[in-house]
Amino acid sequence: MCGRYVMARAVGDLLAEFDAQLEEEVHLPPSWNVAPTDAVPIVLERLIDDGPVRQLHLARWGLVPSWAKDPGIGPKMINARSETVLEKPAFRKAVKSRRCAVPADGYYEWKQGTGKAKQPYYVHPGKGSGLVFAGLYEWWKDPSKADGDPGRWMLSTSILTADTPPPGAESTIFGKLTALHDRVPLPMDRATMESWIDPQIDDAAFLVDLVRAHVKDAASEWHVDSVGTEVGNVRNNSPELIRPVEALF
């Protein structure tokens, strides 16, 4: 599962890294404590004038299906299980034609202790590099707003997850992640990402299998650091949240 993560890179850095462009200006402050319903950057490709155009957009984290009555369902849709994404009504249309990449610097996971005690951990690629998750996006039209209202259409996103550890990865970093949670957000290397966001590929089952098959390599250099419990409060947001500290247990 991925319920909190870090995205502290600037818009310009993301545009350069992903060779993307903006459809409109966006305001993206750095965040060391991204939470559900926050606005997050996503990278997608759209067919414009018969050719793919790569764009950076801000989307609400927590996918709102086009058929939803209101956006309240979004917080329950921050993650999409890759094993069932092709069948679930909330995701099956998006996985066929609205796939995206979700940039991040790392994510948080909690280890359950005795009673209510929980120890947070920061999972990241190390060496100052970023990572990118396989994601989906969807547009939802607010029926309460008039045509022409710039807020009538809401863009939202979800991050794909897989069981932990994937087959054959028990001796890798996934061995540590298993002790934290039985789900892991699906990372992508650059080549896999290029295929995943390509709008001209319509074989969704092939793409889901492709991402799952490369998760071991994409996460091979991940690190897991114990961090302070302050990250549990969404109001806390500073680089101090990712500073390694001694674990409580």
PDB file of C-alpha atoms in Angstrom:
ATOM      1  CA  MET A   1       0.000   0.000   0.000  1.00  0.00           C
ATOM      2  CA  CYS A   2       1.035   3.599  -0.458  1.00  0.00           C
ATOM      3  CA  GLY A   3      -0.854   6.093   1.694  1.00  0.00           C
ATOM      4  CA  ARG A   4       1.744   8.844   2.139  1.00  0.00           C
ATOM      5  CA  TYR A   5       4.694   9.838   0.026  1.00  0.00           C
ATOM      6  CA  VAL A   6       7.252  12.538  -0.732  1.00  0.00           C
ATOM      7  CA  MET A   7       7.278  14.737  -3.831  1.00  0.00           C
ATOM      8  CA  ALA A   8       9.624  17.671  -3.297  1.00  0.00           C
ATOM      9  CA  ARG A   9      11.003  18.277  -6.786  1.00  0.00           C
ATOM     10  CA  ALA A  10      10.262  21.486  -8.672  1.00  0.00           C
ATOM     11  CA  VAL A  11       8.022  21.623 -11.733  1.00  0.00           C
ATOM     12  CA  GLY A  12      10.937  22.627 -13.949  1.00  0.00           C
ATOM     13  CA  ASP A  13      12.966  19.638 -12.811  1.00  0.00           C
ATOM     14  CA  LEU A  14      10.074  17.281 -13.563  1.00  0.00           C
ATOM     15  CA  LEU A  15       9.544  18.778 -17.015  1.00  0.00           C
ATOM     16  CA  ALA A  16      13.216  18.269 -17.819  1.00  0.00           C
ATOM     17  CA  GLU A  17      13.402  14.775 -16.347  1.00  0.00           C
ATOM     18  CA  PHE A  18      10.372  13.463 -18.209  1.00  0.00           C
ATOM     19  CA  ASP A  19      10.722  15.618 -21.337  1.00  0.00           C
ATOM     20  CA  ALA A  20       7.171  16.837 -20.768  1.00  0.00           C
ATOM     21  CA  GLN A  21       5.300  20.071 -21.319  1.00  0.00           C
ATOM     22  CA  LEU A  22       2.616  21.959 -19.443  1.00  0.00           C
ATOM     23  CA  GLU A  23      -0.857  22.486 -20.863  1.00  0.00           C
ATOM     24  CA  GLU A  24      -1.318  25.299 -18.333  1.00  0.00           C
ATOM     25  CA  GLU A  25       0.735  26.826 -15.539  1.00  0.00           C
ATOM     26  CA  VAL A  26       0.669  24.885 -12.267  1.00  0.00           C
ATOM     27  CA  HIS A  27       1.609  25.668  -8.681  1.00  0.00           C
ATOM     28  CA  LEU A  28       3.406  22.760  -7.028  1.00  0.00           C
ATOM     29  CA  PRO A  29       4.985  23.416  -3.627  1.00  0.00           C
ATOM     30  CA  PRO A  30       7.360  20.727  -2.353  1.00  0.00           C
ATOM     31  CA  SER A  31       5.757  18.201  -0.031  1.00  0.00           C
ATOM     32  CA  TRP A  32       7.375  15.735   2.337  1.00  0.00           C
ATOM     33  CA  ASN A  33       3.989  14.439   3.455  1.00  0.00           C
ATOM     34  CA  VAL A  34       1.703  13.941   0.463  1.00  0.00           C
ATOM     35  CA  ALA A  35      -1.683  12.638   1.626  1.00  0.00           C
ATOM     36  CA  PRO A  36      -4.878  11.466  -0.102  1.00  0.00           C
ATOM     37  CA  THR A  37      -6.814  14.249  -1.903  1.00  0.00           C
ATOM     38  CA  ASP A  38      -3.638  16.355  -2.266  1.00  0.00           C
ATOM     39  CA  ALA A  39      -2.785  17.702  -5.719  1.00  0.00           C
ATOM     40  CA  VAL A  40       0.096  15.650  -7.129  1.00  0.00           C
ATOM     41  CA  PRO A  41       2.034  15.720 -10.412  1.00  0.00           C
ATOM     42  CA  ILE A  42       1.397  13.028 -13.002  1.00  0.00           C
ATOM     43  CA  VAL A  43       2.980  12.460 -16.404  1.00  0.00           C
ATOM     44  CA  LEU A  44       0.769  11.278 -19.256  1.00  0.00           C
ATOM     45  CA  GLU A  45       0.670  11.172 -23.026  1.00  0.00           C
ATOM     46  CA  ARG A  46      -2.254  12.265 -25.208  1.00  0.00           C
ATOM     47  CA  LEU A  47      -2.766  11.903 -28.935  1.00  0.00           C
ATOM     48  CA  ILE A  48      -2.916  15.412 -30.380  1.00  0.00           C
ATOM     49  CA  ASP A  49      -2.864  15.967 -34.153  1.00  0.00           C
ATOM     50  CA  ASP A  50      -2.197  12.248 -34.663  1.00  0.00           C
ATOM     51  CA  GLY A  51       0.887  12.248 -32.475  1.00  0.00           C
ATOM     52  CA  PRO A  52       1.622  11.599 -28.786  1.00  0.00           C
ATOM     53  CA  VAL A  53       2.254  14.665 -26.638  1.00  0.00           C
ATOM     54  CA  ARG A  54       3.737  14.180 -23.182  1.00  0.00           C
ATOM     55  CA  GLN A  55       2.309  16.462 -20.517  1.00  0.00           C
ATOM     56  CA  LEU A  56       2.669  17.164 -16.823  1.00  0.00           C
ATOM     57  CA  HIS A  57      -0.605  17.709 -14.971  1.00  0.00           C
ATOM     58  CA  LEU A  58      -1.685  18.115 -11.372  1.00  0.00           C
ATOM     59  CA  ALA A  59      -4.241  15.542 -10.265  1.00  0.00           C
ATOM     60  CA  ARG A  60      -6.110  14.904  -7.047  1.00  0.00           C
ATOM     61  CA  TRP A  61      -4.725  11.779  -5.371  1.00  0.00           C
ATOM     62  CA  GLY A  62      -7.592   9.315  -5.113  1.00  0.00           C
ATOM     63  CA  LEU A  63      -9.208   8.351  -8.396  1.00  0.00           C
ATOM     64  CA  VAL A  64     -12.804   9.464  -8.911  1.00  0.00           C
ATOM     65  CA  PRO A  65     -14.494   7.332 -11.613  1.00  0.00           C
ATOM     66  CA  SER A  66     -16.454   9.196 -14.267  1.00  0.00           C
ATOM     67  CA  TRP A  67     -19.673   7.561 -13.027  1.00  0.00           C
ATOM     68  CA  ALA A  68     -19.240   8.641  -9.382  1.00  0.00           C
ATOM     69  CA  LYS A  69     -21.984  10.854  -7.924  1.00  0.00           C
ATOM     70  CA  ASP A  70     -19.436  12.947  -6.031  1.00  0.00           C
ATOM     71  CA  PRO A  71     -15.666  12.973  -5.358  1.00  0.00           C
ATOM     72  CA  GLY A  72     -16.112  11.489  -1.890  1.00  0.00           C
ATOM     73  CA  ILE A  73     -15.137   8.066  -3.205  1.00  0.00           C
ATOM     74  CA  GLY A  74     -11.643   9.324  -4.068  1.00  0.00           C
ATOM     75  CA  PRO A  75      -9.840   8.694  -0.746  1.00  0.00           C
ATOM     76  CA  LYS A  76     -10.765   5.010  -1.050  1.00  0.00           C
ATOM     77  CA  MET A  77      -9.182   4.871  -4.499  1.00  0.00           C
ATOM     78  CA  ILE A  78      -5.636   6.078  -3.835  1.00  0.00           C
ATOM     79  CA  ASN A  79      -4.329   2.623  -4.784  1.00  0.00           C
ATOM     80  CA  ALA A  80      -5.376   0.111  -7.443  1.00  0.00           C
ATOM     81  CA  ARG A  81      -4.526  -3.575  -7.033  1.00  0.00           C
ATOM     82  CA  SER A  82      -2.676  -4.656 -10.166  1.00  0.00           C
ATOM     83  CA  GLU A  83      -4.072  -8.186  -9.831  1.00  0.00           C
ATOM     84  CA  THR A  84      -7.667  -7.002 -10.283  1.00  0.00           C
ATOM     85  CA  VAL A  85      -7.324  -3.632 -12.025  1.00  0.00           C
ATOM     86  CA  LEU A  86      -8.570  -5.055 -15.327  1.00  0.00           C
ATOM     87  CA  GLU A  87     -11.882  -6.127 -13.783  1.00  0.00           C
ATOM     88  CA  LYS A  88     -12.712  -3.520 -11.145  1.00  0.00           C
ATOM     89  CA  PRO A  89     -15.404  -1.077 -12.368  1.00  0.00           C
ATOM     90  CA  ALA A  90     -13.530   1.922 -10.940  1.00  0.00           C
ATOM     91  CA  PHE A  91     -10.329   1.167 -12.865  1.00  0.00           C
ATOM     92  CA  ARG A  92     -10.983  -1.071 -15.870  1.00  0.00           C
ATOM     93  CA  LYS A  93     -11.627   1.777 -18.322  1.00  0.00           C
ATOM     94  CA  ALA A  94      -8.721   3.879 -17.086  1.00  0.00           C
ATOM     95  CA  VAL A  95      -6.202   1.036 -17.347  1.00  0.00           C
ATOM     96  CA  LYS A  96      -7.058   0.626 -21.025  1.00  0.00           C
ATOM     97  CA  SER A  97      -6.576   4.222 -22.109  1.00  0.00           C
ATOM     98  CA  ARG A  98      -5.724   6.543 -19.212  1.00  0.00           C
ATOM     99  CA  ARG A  99      -2.426   5.381 -17.782  1.00  0.00           C
ATOM    100  CA  CYS A 100       0.113   7.735 -16.244  1.00  0.00           C
ATOM    101  CA  ALA A 101       3.365   7.905 -14.327  1.00  0.00           C
ATOM    102  CA  VAL A 102       3.365   9.291 -10.787  1.00  0.00           C
ATOM    103  CA  PRO A 103       6.735  10.837  -9.806  1.00  0.00           C
ATOM    104  CA  ALA A 104       7.849  10.580  -6.182  1.00  0.00           C
ATOM    105  CA  ASP A 105      10.992  10.885  -4.116  1.00  0.00           C
ATOM    106  CA  GLY A 106       9.974   8.030  -1.809  1.00  0.00           C
ATOM    107  CA  TYR A 107       7.051   6.808   0.260  1.00  0.00           C
ATOM    108  CA  TYR A 108       6.187   5.990   3.856  1.00  0.00           C
ATOM    109  CA  GLU A 109       5.087   2.729   5.383  1.00  0.00           C
ATOM    110  CA  TRP A 110       4.280   1.885   8.992  1.00  0.00           C
ATOM    111  CA  LYS A 111       5.220  -1.181  11.032  1.00  0.00           C
ATOM    112  CA  GLN A 112       2.691  -2.209  13.646  1.00  0.00           C
ATOM    113  CA  GLY A 113       4.056  -2.708  17.144  1.00  0.00           C
ATOM    114  CA  THR A 114       2.436  -3.681  20.420  1.00  0.00           C
ATOM    115  CA  GLY A 115      -0.932  -2.046  21.025  1.00  0.00           C
ATOM    116  CA  LYS A 116      -1.256   1.242  19.163  1.00  0.00           C
ATOM    117  CA  ALA A 117       2.483   1.728  18.636  1.00  0.00           C
ATOM    118  CA  LYS A 118       3.538   2.200  15.005  1.00  0.00           C
ATOM    119  CA  GLN A 119       6.989   2.881  13.589  1.00  0.00           C
ATOM    120  CA  PRO A 120       7.097   4.813  10.290  1.00  0.00           C
ATOM    121  CA  TYR A 121       9.688   3.996   7.643  1.00  0.00           C
ATOM    122  CA  TYR A 122      10.763   5.971   4.602  1.00  0.00           C
ATOM    123  CA  VAL A 123      11.294   3.881   1.462  1.00  0.00           C
ATOM    124  CA  HIS A 124      13.377   5.637  -1.184  1.00  0.00           C
ATOM    125  CA  PRO A 125      15.831   4.946  -4.025  1.00  0.00           C
ATOM    126  CA  GLY A 126      18.798   6.687  -2.385  1.00  0.00           C
ATOM    127  CA  LYS A 127      21.552   8.663  -4.115  1.00  0.00           C
ATOM    128  CA  GLY A 128      19.242  11.649  -4.461  1.00  0.00           C
ATOM    129  CA  SER A 129      17.388  10.077  -7.371  1.00  0.00           C
ATOM    130  CA  GLY A 130      13.635   9.911  -7.738  1.00  0.00           C
ATOM    131  CA  LEU A 131      11.276   7.123  -8.605  1.00  0.00           C
ATOM    132  CA  VAL A 132       8.100   6.784 -10.619  1.00  0.00           C
ATOM    133  CA  PHE A 133       5.010   4.693  -9.914  1.00  0.00           C
ATOM    134  CA  ALA A 134       2.596   3.167 -12.401  1.00  0.00           C
ATOM    135  CA  GLY A 135      -0.645   5.119 -12.165  1.00  0.00           C
ATOM    136  CA  LEU A 136      -4.070   5.638 -13.671  1.00  0.00           C
ATOM    137  CA  TYR A 137      -5.981   8.864 -14.196  1.00  0.00           C
ATOM    138  CA  GLU A 138      -9.589   9.805 -14.738  1.00  0.00           C
ATOM    139  CA  TRP A 139     -11.658  12.902 -15.466  1.00  0.00           C
ATOM    140  CA  TRP A 140     -14.804  13.547 -13.417  1.00  0.00           C
ATOM    141  CA  LYS A 141     -17.426  16.128 -14.359  1.00  0.00           C
ATOM    142  CA  ASP A 142     -19.018  17.988 -11.462  1.00  0.00           C
ATOM    143  CA  PRO A 143     -22.759  18.151 -12.260  1.00  0.00           C
ATOM    144  CA  SER A 144     -23.246  21.034  -9.830  1.00  0.00           C
ATOM    145  CA  LYS A 145     -21.104  23.401 -11.912  1.00  0.00           C
ATOM    146  CA  ALA A 146     -22.065  25.150 -15.116  1.00  0.00           C
ATOM    147  CA  ASP A 147     -20.563  24.580 -18.540  1.00  0.00           C
ATOM    148  CA  GLY A 148     -17.518  26.768 -18.941  1.00  0.00           C
ATOM    149  CA  ASP A 149     -16.681  26.715 -15.245  1.00  0.00           C
ATOM    150  CA  PRO A 150     -12.938  25.911 -15.079  1.00  0.00           C
ATOM    151  CA  GLY A 151     -13.569  23.800 -11.989  1.00  0.00           C
ATOM    152  CA  ARG A 152     -16.189  21.584 -13.585  1.00  0.00           C
ATOM    153  CA  TRP A 153     -13.708  18.923 -14.645  1.00  0.00           C
ATOM    154  CA  MET A 154     -11.539  17.291 -11.981  1.00  0.00           C
ATOM    155  CA  LEU A 155      -8.492  15.188 -12.789  1.00  0.00           C
ATOM    156  CA  SER A 156      -7.676  12.431 -10.301  1.00  0.00           C
ATOM    157  CA  THR A 157      -5.175   9.598 -10.057  1.00  0.00           C
ATOM    158  CA  SER A 158      -4.441   6.260  -8.408  1.00  0.00           C
ATOM    159  CA  ILE A 159      -1.191   4.327  -7.847  1.00  0.00           C
ATOM    160  CA  LEU A 160      -0.973   0.651  -8.772  1.00  0.00           C
ATOM    161  CA  THR A 161       0.143  -1.809  -6.104  1.00  0.00           C
ATOM    162  CA  ALA A 162       1.212  -5.441  -6.017  1.00  0.00           C
ATOM    163  CA  ASP A 163       1.596  -8.173  -3.462  1.00  0.00           C
ATOM    164  CA  THR A 164       4.840  -8.147  -1.486  1.00  0.00           C
ATOM    165  CA  PRO A 165       7.226  -9.678  -2.302  1.00  0.00           C
ATOM    166  CA  PRO A 166       6.752 -10.478  -5.970  1.00  0.00           C
ATOM    167  CA  PRO A 167       7.850 -13.986  -7.006  1.00  0.00           C
ATOM    168  CA  GLY A 168      11.621 -14.350  -6.966  1.00  0.00           C
ATOM    169  CA  ALA A 169      12.250 -11.138  -5.033  1.00  0.00           C
ATOM    170  CA  GLU A 170      12.220 -12.511  -1.496  1.00  0.00           C
ATOM    171  CA  SER A 171      15.979 -11.984  -1.090  1.00  0.00           C
ATOM    172  CA  THR A 172      15.890  -8.364  -2.293  1.00  0.00           C
ATOM    173  CA  ILE A 173      14.682  -5.156  -0.659  1.00  0.00           C
ATOM    174  CA  PHE A 174      11.207  -6.678  -0.771  1.00  0.00           C
ATOM    175  CA  GLY A 175      12.223  -8.922   2.078  1.00  0.00           C
ATOM    176  CA  LYS A 176      12.342  -5.820   4.294  1.00  0.00           C
ATOM    177  CA  LEU A 177       9.152  -4.416   2.838  1.00  0.00           C
ATOM    178  CA  THR A 178       7.278  -7.609   3.629  1.00  0.00           C
ATOM    179  CA  ALA A 179       7.796  -6.920   7.319  1.00  0.00           C
ATOM    180  CA  LEU A 180       6.057  -3.553   6.877  1.00  0.00           C
ATOM    181  CA  HIS A 181       3.116  -4.302   4.601  1.00  0.00           C
ATOM    182  CA  ASP A 182       1.796  -6.986   2.263  1.00  0.00           C
ATOM    183  CA  ARG A 183       1.386  -4.470  -0.588  1.00  0.00           C
ATOM    184  CA  VAL A 184       3.913  -2.324  -2.430  1.00  0.00           C
ATOM    185  CA  PRO A 185       3.411   0.536  -4.937  1.00  0.00           C
ATOM    186  CA  LEU A 186       4.564  -0.522  -8.398  1.00  0.00           C
ATOM    187  CA  PRO A 187       7.719   1.309  -9.539  1.00  0.00           C
ATOM    188  CA  MET A 188       8.814   1.554 -13.154  1.00  0.00           C
ATOM    189  CA  ASP A 189      12.161   1.896 -14.849  1.00  0.00           C
ATOM    190  CA  ARG A 190      12.320   4.357 -17.738  1.00  0.00           C
ATOM    191  CA  ALA A 191      11.760   1.806 -20.501  1.00  0.00           C
ATOM    192  CA  THR A 192       8.724   0.346 -18.754  1.00  0.00           C
ATOM    193  CA  MET A 193       7.318   3.815 -18.165  1.00  0.00           C
ATOM    194  CA  GLU A 194       7.617   4.674 -21.851  1.00  0.00           C
ATOM    195  CA  SER A 195       5.407   1.699 -22.710  1.00  0.00           C
ATOM    196  CA  TRP A 196       2.999   2.192 -19.809  1.00  0.00           C
ATOM    197  CA  ILE A 197       2.019   5.765 -20.715  1.00  0.00           C
ATOM    198  CA  ASP A 198       1.974   5.196 -24.492  1.00  0.00           C
ATOM    199  CA  PRO A 199      -1.642   5.897 -25.576  1.00  0.00           C
ATOM    200  CA  GLN A 200      -1.130   3.919 -28.773  1.00  0.00           C
ATOM    201  CA  ILE A 201      -0.729   0.645 -26.867  1.00  0.00           C
ATOM    202  CA  ASP A 202      -4.173  -0.703 -26.043  1.00  0.00           C
ATOM    203  CA  ASP A 203      -3.240  -4.117 -24.608  1.00  0.00           C
ATOM    204  CA  ALA A 204      -3.789  -3.293 -20.936  1.00  0.00           C
ATOM    205  CA  ALA A 205      -3.212  -6.856 -19.732  1.00  0.00           C
ATOM    206  CA  PHE A 206       0.197  -6.916 -21.414  1.00  0.00           C
ATOM    207  CA  LEU A 207       1.162  -3.597 -19.837  1.00  0.00           C
ATOM    208  CA  VAL A 208       0.098  -4.616 -16.324  1.00  0.00           C
ATOM    209  CA  ASP A 209       2.131  -7.809 -16.670  1.00  0.00           C
ATOM    210  CA  LEU A 210       5.069  -5.776 -17.997  1.00  0.00           C
ATOM    211  CA  VAL A 211       5.102  -3.472 -14.981  1.00  0.00           C
ATOM    212  CA  ARG A 212       4.764  -6.363 -12.538  1.00  0.00           C
ATOM    213  CA  ALA A 213       7.570  -8.278 -14.261  1.00  0.00           C
ATOM    214  CA  HIS A 214      10.042  -5.397 -13.883  1.00  0.00           C
ATOM    215  CA  VAL A 215       9.274  -4.393 -10.302  1.00  0.00           C
ATOM    216  CA  LYS A 216      12.255  -6.347  -8.936  1.00  0.00           C
ATOM    217  CA  ASP A 217      14.743  -4.449 -11.102  1.00  0.00           C
ATOM    218  CA  ALA A 218      13.061  -1.076 -10.622  1.00  0.00           C
ATOM    219  CA  ALA A 219      13.248  -1.380  -6.831  1.00  0.00           C
ATOM    220  CA  SER A 220      16.619  -3.098  -6.543  1.00  0.00           C
ATOM    221  CA  GLU A 221      18.363  -0.014  -5.103  1.00  0.00           C
ATOM    222  CA  TRP A 222      15.672   1.053  -2.661  1.00  0.00           C
ATOM    223  CA  HIS A 223      16.549   1.857   0.950  1.00  0.00           C
ATOM    224  CA  VAL A 224      14.356   1.616   4.052  1.00  0.00           C
ATOM    225  CA  ASP A 225      15.014   4.105   6.882  1.00  0.00           C
ATOM    226  CA  SER A 226      13.154   4.430  10.160  1.00  0.00           C
ATOM    227  CA  VAL A 227      11.902   8.001  10.637  1.00  0.00           C
ATOM    228  CA  GLY A 228      10.118  10.008  13.320  1.00  0.00           C
ATOM    229  CA  THR A 229       6.461   9.590  14.179  1.00  0.00           C
ATOM    230  CA  GLU A 230       5.751  13.219  13.222  1.00  0.00           C
ATOM    231  CA  VAL A 231       4.966  12.068   9.684  1.00  0.00           C
ATOM    232  CA  GLY A 232       1.761  10.539  11.020  1.00  0.00           C
ATOM    233  CA  ASN A 233       0.248  14.022  11.283  1.00  0.00           C
ATOM    234  CA  VAL A 234      -0.596  15.436   7.842  1.00  0.00           C
ATOM    235  CA  ARG A 235      -0.082  18.972   9.158  1.00  0.00           C
ATOM    236  CA  ASN A 236       3.633  18.264   9.539  1.00  0.00           C
ATOM    237  CA  ASN A 237       5.505  18.898   6.309  1.00  0.00           C
ATOM    238  CA  SER A 238       9.244  19.530   6.195  1.00  0.00           C
ATOM    239  CA  PRO A 239      12.487  17.807   5.141  1.00  0.00           C
ATOM    240  CA  GLU A 240      12.923  16.737   8.773  1.00  0.00           C
ATOM    241  CA  LEU A 241      10.275  14.075   8.214  1.00  0.00           C
ATOM    242  CA  ILE A 242      12.650  11.962   6.105  1.00  0.00           C
ATOM    243  CA  ARG A 243      15.631  12.265   8.445  1.00  0.00           C
ATOM    244  CA  PRO A 244      16.603   8.772   9.689  1.00  0.00           C
ATOM    245  CA  VAL A 245      16.147   8.161  13.422  1.00  0.00           C
ATOM    246  CA  GLU A 246      16.483   5.139  15.655  1.00  0.00           C
ATOM    247  CA  ALA A 247      13.439   2.894  15.463  1.00  0.00           C
ATOM    248  CA  LEU A 248      11.120   2.668  18.463  1.00  0.00           C
ATOM    249  CA  PHE A 249      11.102  -1.132  18.263  1.00  0.00           C
TER     250      PHE A 249
END
